[in-house]
Structures are given as structure tokens and as C-alpha cells.
PDB file of C-alpha atoms in Angstrom:
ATOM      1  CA  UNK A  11       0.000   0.000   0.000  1.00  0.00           C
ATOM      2  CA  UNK A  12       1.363   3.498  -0.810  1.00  0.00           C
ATOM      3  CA  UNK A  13       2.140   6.082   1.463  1.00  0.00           C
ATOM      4  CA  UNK A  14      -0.221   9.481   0.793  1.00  0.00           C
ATOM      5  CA  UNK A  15       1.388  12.459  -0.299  1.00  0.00           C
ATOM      6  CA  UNK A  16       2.314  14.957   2.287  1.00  0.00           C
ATOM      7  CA  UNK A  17       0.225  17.867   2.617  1.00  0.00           C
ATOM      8  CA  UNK A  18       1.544  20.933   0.670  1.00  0.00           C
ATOM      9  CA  UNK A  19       2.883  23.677   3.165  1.00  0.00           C
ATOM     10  CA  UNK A  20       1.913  27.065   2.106  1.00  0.00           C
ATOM     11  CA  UNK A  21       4.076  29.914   4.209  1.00  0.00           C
ATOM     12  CA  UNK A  22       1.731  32.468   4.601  1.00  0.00           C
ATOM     13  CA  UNK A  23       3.709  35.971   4.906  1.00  0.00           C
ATOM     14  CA  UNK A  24       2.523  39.746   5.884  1.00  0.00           C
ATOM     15  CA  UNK A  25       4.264  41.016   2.749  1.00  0.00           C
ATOM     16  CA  UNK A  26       5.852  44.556   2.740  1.00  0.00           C
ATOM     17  CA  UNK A  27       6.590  47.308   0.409  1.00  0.00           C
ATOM     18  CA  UNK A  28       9.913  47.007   1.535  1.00  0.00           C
ATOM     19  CA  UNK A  29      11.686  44.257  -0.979  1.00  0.00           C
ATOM     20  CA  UNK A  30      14.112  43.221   1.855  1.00  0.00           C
ATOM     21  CA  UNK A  31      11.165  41.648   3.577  1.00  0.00           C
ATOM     22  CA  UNK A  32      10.463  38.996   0.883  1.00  0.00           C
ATOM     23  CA  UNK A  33      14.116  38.446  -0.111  1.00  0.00           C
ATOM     24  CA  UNK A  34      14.269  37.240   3.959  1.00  0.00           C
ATOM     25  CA  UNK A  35      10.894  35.050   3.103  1.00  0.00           C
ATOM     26  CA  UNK A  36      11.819  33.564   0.419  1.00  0.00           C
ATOM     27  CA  UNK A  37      15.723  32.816   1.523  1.00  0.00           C
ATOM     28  CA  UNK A  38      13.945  31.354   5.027  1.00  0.00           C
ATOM     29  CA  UNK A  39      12.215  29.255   2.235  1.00  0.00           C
ATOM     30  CA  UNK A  40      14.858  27.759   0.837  1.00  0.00           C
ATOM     31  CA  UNK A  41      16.266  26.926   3.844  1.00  0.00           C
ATOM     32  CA  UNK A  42      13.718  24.955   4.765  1.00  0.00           C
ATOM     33  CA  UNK A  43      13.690  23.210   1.569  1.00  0.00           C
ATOM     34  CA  UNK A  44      16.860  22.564   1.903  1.00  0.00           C
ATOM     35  CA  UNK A  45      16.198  20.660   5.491  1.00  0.00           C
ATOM     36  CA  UNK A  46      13.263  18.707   4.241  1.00  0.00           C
ATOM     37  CA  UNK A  47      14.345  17.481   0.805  1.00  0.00           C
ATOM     38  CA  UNK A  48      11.008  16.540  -1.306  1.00  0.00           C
ATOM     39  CA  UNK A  49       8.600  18.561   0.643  1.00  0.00           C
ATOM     40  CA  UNK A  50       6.421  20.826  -1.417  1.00  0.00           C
ATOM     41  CA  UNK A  51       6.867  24.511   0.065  1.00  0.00           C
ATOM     42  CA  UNK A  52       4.975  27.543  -1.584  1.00  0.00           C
ATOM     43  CA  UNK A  53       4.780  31.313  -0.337  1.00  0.00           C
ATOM     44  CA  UNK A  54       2.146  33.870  -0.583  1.00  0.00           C
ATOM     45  CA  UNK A  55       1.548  37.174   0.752  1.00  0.00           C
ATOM     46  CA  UNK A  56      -1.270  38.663   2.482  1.00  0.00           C
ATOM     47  CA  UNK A  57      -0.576  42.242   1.303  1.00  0.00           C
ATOM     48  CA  UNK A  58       2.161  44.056  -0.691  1.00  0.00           C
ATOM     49  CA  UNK A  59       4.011  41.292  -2.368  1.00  0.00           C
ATOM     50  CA  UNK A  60       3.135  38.504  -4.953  1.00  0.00           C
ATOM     51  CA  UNK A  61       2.445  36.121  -5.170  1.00  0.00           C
ATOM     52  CA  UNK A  62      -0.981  36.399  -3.552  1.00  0.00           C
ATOM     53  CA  UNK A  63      -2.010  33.536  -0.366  1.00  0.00           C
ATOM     54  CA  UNK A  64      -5.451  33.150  -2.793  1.00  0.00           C
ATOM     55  CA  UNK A  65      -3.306  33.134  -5.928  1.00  0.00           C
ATOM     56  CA  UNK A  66      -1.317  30.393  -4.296  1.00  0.00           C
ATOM     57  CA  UNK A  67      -3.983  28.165  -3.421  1.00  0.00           C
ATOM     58  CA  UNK A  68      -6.117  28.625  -6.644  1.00  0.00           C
ATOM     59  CA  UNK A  69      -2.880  27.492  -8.630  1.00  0.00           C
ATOM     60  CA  UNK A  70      -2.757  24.491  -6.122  1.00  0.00           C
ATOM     61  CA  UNK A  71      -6.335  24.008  -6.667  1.00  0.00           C
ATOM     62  CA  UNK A  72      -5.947  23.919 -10.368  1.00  0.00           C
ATOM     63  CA  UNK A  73      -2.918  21.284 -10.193  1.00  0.00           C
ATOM     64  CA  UNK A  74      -5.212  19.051  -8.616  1.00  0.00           C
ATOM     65  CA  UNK A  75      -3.911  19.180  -4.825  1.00  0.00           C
ATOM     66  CA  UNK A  76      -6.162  18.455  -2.267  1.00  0.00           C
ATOM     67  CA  UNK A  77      -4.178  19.074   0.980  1.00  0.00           C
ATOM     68  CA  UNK A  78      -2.885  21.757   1.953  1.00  0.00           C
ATOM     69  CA  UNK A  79      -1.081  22.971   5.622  1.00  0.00           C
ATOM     70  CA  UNK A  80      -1.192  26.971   5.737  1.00  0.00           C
ATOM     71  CA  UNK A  81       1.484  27.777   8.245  1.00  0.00           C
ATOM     72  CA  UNK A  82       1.294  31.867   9.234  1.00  0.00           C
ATOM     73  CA  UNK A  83       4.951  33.150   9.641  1.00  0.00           C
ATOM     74  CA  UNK A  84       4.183  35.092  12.208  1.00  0.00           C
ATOM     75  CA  UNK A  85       5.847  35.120  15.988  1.00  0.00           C
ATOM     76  CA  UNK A  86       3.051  35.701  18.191  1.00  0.00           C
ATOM     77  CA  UNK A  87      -1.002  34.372  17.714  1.00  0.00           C
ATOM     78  CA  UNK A  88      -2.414  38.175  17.348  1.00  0.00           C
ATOM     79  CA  UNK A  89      -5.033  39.476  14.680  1.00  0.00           C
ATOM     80  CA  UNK A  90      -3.663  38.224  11.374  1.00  0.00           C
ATOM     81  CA  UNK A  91      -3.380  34.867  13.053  1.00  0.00           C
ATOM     82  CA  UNK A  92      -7.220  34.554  14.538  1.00  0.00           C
ATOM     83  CA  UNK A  93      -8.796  37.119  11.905  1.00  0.00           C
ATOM     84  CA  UNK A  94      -7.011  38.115   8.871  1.00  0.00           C
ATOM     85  CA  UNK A  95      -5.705  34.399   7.747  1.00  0.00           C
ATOM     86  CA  UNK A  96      -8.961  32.232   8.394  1.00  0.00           C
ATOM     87  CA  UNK A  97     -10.436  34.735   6.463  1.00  0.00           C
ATOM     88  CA  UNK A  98      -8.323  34.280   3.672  1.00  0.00           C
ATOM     89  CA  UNK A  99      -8.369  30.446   4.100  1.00  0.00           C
ATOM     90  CA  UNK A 100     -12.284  30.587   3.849  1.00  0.00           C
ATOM     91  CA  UNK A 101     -11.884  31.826   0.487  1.00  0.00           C
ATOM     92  CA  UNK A 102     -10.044  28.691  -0.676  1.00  0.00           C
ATOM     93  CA  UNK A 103     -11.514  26.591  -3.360  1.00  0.00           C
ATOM     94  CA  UNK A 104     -13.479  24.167  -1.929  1.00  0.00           C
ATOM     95  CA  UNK A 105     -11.518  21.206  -3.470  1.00  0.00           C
ATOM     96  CA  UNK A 106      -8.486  22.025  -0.807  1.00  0.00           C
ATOM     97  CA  UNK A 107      -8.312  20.162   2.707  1.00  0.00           C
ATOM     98  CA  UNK A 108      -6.389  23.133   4.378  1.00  0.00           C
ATOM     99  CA  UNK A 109      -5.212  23.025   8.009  1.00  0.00           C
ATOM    100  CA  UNK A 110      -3.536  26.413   9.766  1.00  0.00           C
ATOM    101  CA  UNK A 111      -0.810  25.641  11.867  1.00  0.00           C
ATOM    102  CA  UNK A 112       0.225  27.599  14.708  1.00  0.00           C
ATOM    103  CA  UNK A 113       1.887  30.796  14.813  1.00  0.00           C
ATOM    104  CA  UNK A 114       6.208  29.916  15.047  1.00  0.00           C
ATOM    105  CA  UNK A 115       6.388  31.546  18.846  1.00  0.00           C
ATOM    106  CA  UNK A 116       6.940  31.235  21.296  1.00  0.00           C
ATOM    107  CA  UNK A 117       9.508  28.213  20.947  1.00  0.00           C
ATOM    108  CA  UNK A 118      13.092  27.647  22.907  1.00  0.00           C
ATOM    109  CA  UNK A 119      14.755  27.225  18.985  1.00  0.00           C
ATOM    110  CA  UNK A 120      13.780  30.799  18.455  1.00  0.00           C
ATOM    111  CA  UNK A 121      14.818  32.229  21.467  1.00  0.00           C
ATOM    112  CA  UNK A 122      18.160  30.310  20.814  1.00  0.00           C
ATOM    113  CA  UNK A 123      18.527  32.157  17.584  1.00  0.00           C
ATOM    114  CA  UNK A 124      17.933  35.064  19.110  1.00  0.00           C
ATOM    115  CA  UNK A 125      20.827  34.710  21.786  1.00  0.00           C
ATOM    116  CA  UNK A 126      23.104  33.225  19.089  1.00  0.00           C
ATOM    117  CA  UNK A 127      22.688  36.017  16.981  1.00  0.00           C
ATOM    118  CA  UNK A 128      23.506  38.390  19.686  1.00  0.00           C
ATOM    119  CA  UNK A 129      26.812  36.663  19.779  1.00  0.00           C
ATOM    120  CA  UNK A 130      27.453  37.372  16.314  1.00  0.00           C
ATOM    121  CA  UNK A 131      26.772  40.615  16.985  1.00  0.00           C
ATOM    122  CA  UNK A 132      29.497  40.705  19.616  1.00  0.00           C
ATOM    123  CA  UNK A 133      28.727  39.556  23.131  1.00  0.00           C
ATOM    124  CA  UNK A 134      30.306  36.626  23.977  1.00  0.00           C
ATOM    125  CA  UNK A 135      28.599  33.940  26.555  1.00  0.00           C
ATOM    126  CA  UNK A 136      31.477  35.709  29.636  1.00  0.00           C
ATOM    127  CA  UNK A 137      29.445  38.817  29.119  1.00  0.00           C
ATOM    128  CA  UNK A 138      25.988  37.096  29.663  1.00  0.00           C
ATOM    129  CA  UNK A 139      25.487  38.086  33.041  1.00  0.00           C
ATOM    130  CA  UNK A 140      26.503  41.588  33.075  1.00  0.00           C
ATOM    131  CA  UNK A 141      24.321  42.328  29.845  1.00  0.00           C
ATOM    132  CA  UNK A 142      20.685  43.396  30.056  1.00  0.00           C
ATOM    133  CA  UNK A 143      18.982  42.716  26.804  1.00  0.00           C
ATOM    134  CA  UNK A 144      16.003  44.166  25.101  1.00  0.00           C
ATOM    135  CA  UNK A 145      13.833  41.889  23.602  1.00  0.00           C
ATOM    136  CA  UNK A 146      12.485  43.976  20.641  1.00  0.00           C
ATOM    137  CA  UNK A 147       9.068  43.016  19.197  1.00  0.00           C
ATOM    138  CA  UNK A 148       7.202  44.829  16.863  1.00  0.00           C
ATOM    139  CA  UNK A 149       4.400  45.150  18.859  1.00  0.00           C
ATOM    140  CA  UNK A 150       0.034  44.329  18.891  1.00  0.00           C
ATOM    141  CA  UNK A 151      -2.819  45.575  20.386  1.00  0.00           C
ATOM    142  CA  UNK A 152      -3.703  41.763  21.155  1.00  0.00           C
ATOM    143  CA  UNK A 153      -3.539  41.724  24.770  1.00  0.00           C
ATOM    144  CA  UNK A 154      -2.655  37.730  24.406  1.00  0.00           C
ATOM    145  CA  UNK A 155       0.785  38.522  21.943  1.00  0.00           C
ATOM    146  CA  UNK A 156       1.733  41.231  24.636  1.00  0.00           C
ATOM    147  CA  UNK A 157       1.580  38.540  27.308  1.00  0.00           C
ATOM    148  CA  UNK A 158       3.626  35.986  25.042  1.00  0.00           C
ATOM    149  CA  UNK A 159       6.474  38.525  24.518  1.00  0.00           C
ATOM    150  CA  UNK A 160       7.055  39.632  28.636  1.00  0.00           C
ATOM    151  CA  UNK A 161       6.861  35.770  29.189  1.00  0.00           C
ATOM    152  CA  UNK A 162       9.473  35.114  26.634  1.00  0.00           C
ATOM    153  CA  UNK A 163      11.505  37.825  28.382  1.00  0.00           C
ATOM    154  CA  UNK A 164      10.730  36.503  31.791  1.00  0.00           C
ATOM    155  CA  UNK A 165      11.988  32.723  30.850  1.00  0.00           C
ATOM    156  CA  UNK A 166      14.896  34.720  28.834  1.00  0.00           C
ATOM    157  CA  UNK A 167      16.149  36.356  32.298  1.00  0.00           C
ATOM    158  CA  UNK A 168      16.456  33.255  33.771  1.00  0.00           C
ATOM    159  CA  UNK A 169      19.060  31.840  31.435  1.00  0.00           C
ATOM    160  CA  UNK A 170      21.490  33.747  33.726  1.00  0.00           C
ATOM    161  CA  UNK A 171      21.335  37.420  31.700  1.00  0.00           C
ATOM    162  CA  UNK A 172      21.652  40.716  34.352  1.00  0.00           C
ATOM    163  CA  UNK A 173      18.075  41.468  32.839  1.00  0.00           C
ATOM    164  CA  UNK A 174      15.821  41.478  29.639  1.00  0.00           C
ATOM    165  CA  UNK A 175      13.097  43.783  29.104  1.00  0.00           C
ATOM    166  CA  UNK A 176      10.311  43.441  26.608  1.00  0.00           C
ATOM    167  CA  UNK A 177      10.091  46.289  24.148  1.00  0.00           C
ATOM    168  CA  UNK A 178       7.725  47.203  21.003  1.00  0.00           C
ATOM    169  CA  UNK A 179       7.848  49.505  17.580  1.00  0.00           C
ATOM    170  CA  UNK A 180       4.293  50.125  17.616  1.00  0.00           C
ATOM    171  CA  UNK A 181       0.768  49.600  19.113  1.00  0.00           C
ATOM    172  CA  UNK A 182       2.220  48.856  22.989  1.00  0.00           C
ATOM    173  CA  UNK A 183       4.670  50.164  25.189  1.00  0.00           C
ATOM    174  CA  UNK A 184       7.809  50.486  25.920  1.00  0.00           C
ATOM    175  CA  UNK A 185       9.564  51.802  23.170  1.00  0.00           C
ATOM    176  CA  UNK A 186      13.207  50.010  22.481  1.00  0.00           C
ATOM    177  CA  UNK A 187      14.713  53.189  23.386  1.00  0.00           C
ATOM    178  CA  UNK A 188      12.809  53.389  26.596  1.00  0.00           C
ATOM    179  CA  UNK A 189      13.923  49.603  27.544  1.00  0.00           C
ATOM    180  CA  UNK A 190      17.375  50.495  26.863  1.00  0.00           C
ATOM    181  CA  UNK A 191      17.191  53.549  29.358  1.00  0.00           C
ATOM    182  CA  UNK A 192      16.017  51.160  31.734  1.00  0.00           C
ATOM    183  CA  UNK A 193      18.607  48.888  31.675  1.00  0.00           C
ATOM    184  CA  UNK A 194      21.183  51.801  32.185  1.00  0.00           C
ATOM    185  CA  UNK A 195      19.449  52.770  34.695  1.00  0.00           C
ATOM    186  CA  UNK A 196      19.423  49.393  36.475  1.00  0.00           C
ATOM    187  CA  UNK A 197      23.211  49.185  36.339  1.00  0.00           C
ATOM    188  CA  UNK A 198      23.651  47.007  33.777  1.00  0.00           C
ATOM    189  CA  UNK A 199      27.603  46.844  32.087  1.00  0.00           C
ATOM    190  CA  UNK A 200      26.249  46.903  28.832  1.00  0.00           C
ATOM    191  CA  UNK A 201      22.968  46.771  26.908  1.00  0.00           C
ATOM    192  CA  UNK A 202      22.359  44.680  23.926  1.00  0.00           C
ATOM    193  CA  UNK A 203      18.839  44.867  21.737  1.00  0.00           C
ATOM    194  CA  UNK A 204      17.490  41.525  20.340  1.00  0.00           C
ATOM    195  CA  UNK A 205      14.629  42.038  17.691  1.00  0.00           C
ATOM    196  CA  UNK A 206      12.010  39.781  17.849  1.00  0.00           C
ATOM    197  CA  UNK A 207      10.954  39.862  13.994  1.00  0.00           C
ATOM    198  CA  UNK A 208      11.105  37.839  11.300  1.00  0.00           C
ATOM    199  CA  UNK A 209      12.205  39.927   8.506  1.00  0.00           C
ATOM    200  CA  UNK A 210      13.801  43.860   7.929  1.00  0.00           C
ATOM    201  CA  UNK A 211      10.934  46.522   7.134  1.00  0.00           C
ATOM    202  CA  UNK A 212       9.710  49.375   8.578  1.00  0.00           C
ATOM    203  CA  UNK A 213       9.223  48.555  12.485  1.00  0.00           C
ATOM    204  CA  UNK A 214      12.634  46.665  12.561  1.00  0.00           C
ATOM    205  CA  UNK A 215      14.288  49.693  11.301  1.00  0.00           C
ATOM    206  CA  UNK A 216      12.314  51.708  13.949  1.00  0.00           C
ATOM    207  CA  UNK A 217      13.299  49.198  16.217  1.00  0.00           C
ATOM    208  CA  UNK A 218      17.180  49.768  15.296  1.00  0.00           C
ATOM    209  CA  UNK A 219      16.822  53.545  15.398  1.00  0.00           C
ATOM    210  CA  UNK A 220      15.926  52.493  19.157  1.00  0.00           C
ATOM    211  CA  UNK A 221      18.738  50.865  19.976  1.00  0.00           C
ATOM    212  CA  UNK A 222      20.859  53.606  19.533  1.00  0.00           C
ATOM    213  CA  UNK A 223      21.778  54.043  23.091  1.00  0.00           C
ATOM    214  CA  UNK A 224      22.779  50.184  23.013  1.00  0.00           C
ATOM    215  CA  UNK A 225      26.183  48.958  22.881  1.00  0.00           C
ATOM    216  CA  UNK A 226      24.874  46.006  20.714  1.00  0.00           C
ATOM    217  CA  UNK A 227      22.150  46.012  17.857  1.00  0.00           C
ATOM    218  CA  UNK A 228      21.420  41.642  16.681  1.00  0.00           C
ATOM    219  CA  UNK A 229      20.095  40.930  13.434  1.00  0.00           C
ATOM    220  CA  UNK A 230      16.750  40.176  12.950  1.00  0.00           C
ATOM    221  CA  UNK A 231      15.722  36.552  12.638  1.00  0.00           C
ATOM    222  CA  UNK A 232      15.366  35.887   9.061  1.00  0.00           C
ATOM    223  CA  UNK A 233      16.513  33.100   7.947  1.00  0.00           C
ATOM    224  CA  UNK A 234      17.911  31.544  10.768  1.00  0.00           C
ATOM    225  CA  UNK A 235      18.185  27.427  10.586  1.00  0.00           C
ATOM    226  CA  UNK A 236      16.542  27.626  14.006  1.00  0.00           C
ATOM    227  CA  UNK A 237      13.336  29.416  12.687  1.00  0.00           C
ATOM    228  CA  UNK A 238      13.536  26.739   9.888  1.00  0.00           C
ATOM    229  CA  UNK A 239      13.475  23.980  12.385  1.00  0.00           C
ATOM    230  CA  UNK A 240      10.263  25.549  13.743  1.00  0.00           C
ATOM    231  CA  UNK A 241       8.729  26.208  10.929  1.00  0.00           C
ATOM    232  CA  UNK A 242       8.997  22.647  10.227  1.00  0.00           C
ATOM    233  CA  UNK A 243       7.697  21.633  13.429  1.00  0.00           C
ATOM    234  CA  UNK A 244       4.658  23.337  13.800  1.00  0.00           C
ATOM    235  CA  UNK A 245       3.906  21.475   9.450  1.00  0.00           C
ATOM    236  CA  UNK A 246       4.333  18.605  11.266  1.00  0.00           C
ATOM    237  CA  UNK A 247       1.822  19.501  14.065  1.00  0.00           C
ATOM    238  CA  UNK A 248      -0.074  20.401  11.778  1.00  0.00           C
ATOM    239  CA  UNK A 249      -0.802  17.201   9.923  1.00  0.00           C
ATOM    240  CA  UNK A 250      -0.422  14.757  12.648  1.00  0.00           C
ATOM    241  CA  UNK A 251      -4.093  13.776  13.030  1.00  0.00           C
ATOM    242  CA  UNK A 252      -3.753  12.514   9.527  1.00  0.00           C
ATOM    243  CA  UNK A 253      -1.078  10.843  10.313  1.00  0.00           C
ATOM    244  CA  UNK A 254      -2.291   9.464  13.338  1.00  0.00           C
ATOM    245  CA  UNK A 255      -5.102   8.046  11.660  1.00  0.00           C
ATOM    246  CA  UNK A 256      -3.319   6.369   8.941  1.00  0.00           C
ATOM    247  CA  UNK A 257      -1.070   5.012  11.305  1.00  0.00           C
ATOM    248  CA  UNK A 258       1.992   6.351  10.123  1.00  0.00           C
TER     249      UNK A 258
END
């Protein structure tokens, strides 16, 4: 008996005027082609950018796929996760068995990323616990993201850093700037600013105009084999009733 085909995974992306954004997608793409050799991966946009997420899964549609995982790449389960993107989804051709996965955060992988990029940005693990790092989101009036993000910088502070603050570019509060302030203030050695986004745009650069005062600026996510790894995960999630069912 033949195994089914796995489930086409559709990376569903904000999109951005800015074209640095979807060179990031696309190159976080690849790399996670790259780590799971045969699987089908296709990326569409919600705004901005093409190819469109309806485009995407009309074309599917038309090739004769049935199943489909839609996987938002998006950090923290806020409006384009519970409104925007089942919107979308309901649009679908009827034909397509699509299951949303989970938003990628909050996950240990990431927040490893976001530590190892701060030593490629110049810390080194000696400097850990004189260091008080910002962790910079972008920022949501979702009351539930906001939570997510302080307990990612809770669990964070833990891992022996002097402190980490949460910070946001828009729609909370504080500002990066603010955060970094705060950690001066608090007697930290040195300050270092982690941003908690995907890809370069608009509120990352806001976010780096914020860290200014810092002694260390990290890079954003993007591509990172660690967000890969997640982003693979939360596929798998995704399908495993199917799995389950079929035994496999």
C-alpha cells in the first residue's frame, strides 16, 4: 500500500513594500527546503508582495492538490493569526483540505537564535550576566501577543542574563529606546537589543533607530536554521491527526 502524499505547506507571509522583507521570506524558504528534501513549500503574501495567499492556493487548486497545511509566519497568535488568515483560508476553493498551523512563537529554537545572533553581533557567553537585553518586538494591540512577549523575556532572564526587558515599535509600550534607558538605569555593564521579527521593514528599522543608546544592535531573525526547524515543526503539528489516523 502506498504512502499518501504529504500535505503541501503554504508559508503564509505579511508582505511589505519594503523588498528586503520577501528576499528574507523567500531565503527562510529555501532553507527549509533545503532541510526537508522533497517537501512541497509555496509562499504567498497577504498584502504588498506577490504572489498572492489566494493566488497560491487557486494554482494548487488547479494542479489538482487536495491538501494543503497553511502555516502563518508570524511570531506571536495576534489578529492576522485569529482574523485576517482564516479569512483568507475561507476563500479557498473548496476542493483544498487546508489546516492552519500555529503561529512559530513562542519556541526555545527561536529564542536560541535570538541569543546566538547576539553573539554574532558581539557579546560573547562571559558577558551574559553583566548584559541586560532588550527583547524587541514589533508590537500588537492583542492583549494575548503582549503577554507571550514579557513571558518570553521573563523565561529569557532566567538563562542567567543581568536582565531582559520586553520592548515594542508600535501599538504597545515600551519603546526600544525606553527599555534600553532602563537597563542603564538598572546598572547594567552593557545593553544589547534583540529584535524579535522575522524579517527587515519598517518597524525593525524603527526598532534599530531604538537601539541607539545600546552597545549592541542583533540581526533580525530571518533566515535563521533555528526558525527553519520551527517552521517545520509546527507542518508537522499540523498534519499529525492525519497521520495518526493512517497510522503512520
Amino acid at each position: 500500500m502506498s504512502r499518501p502524499e504529504r500535505p503541501v505547506l503554504v508559508v503564509i507571509a505579511h508582505g511589505s513594500r519594503d523588498p528586503r522583507h520577501a528576499a528574507t521570506v523567500h531565503a527562510l524558504v529555501r532553507r527549509v527546503r533545503a532541510q526537508r528534501p522533497g517537501l512541497r513549500v509555496e509562499t504567498g503574501f497577504l498584502d504588498f508582495t506577490l504572489p498572492s495567499v489566494q493566488g497560491v492556493l487557486n494554482s494548487l487548486a488547479a494542479e489538482g492538490v487536495r491538501d494543503v497545511v497553511a502555516l502563518p509566519l508570524l511570531l506571536t497568535r495576534a489578529f492576522h493569526a485569529k482574523s485576517d488568515i482564516p479569512a483568507v483560508l475561507r476563500q479557498a476553493p473548496s476542493r483544498l483540505r487546508i489546516r492552519q498551523a500555529e503561529v512559530l512563537g513562542p519556541s526555545p529554537l527561536l529564542t536560541a537564535a535570538l541569543e546566538r545572533q547576539l553573539y554574532e553581533a558581539g557579546l560573547t557567553p562571559a558577558d551574559k550576566s553583566s548584559t541586560g537585553v532588550v527583547l524587541a518586538s514589533a508590537g500588537s494591540t492583542d492583549p494575548e501577543a503582549i503577554a507571550v512577549i514579557a513571558e518570553i523575556a521573563r523565561e529569557w532572564r532566567h538563562t542567567g542574563w543581568c536582565a531582559v526587558r520586553p520592548a515594542f515599535a508600535s501599538a504597545s509600550l515600551p519603546r526600544t529606546e525606553d527599555a534600553v534607558r532602563e537597563l542603564r538605569a538598572l546598572g547594567c555593564e552593557r545593553v544589547a537589543v534583540a529584535p524579535y521579527v522575522l524579517a527587515p521593514g519598517f518597524l525593525p528599522d524603527r526598532i534599530a533607530r531604538g537601539a541607539a543608546g545600546a552597545d549592541v544592535l542583533a540581526d533580525v531573525l530571518g533566515p535563521a536554521p533555528e526558525v527553519a526547524r520551527v517552521l517545520l515543526d509546527r507542518y508537522d503539528e499540523a498534519r499529525m491527526p492525519s497521520l495518526a489516523a493512517l497510522g503512520a
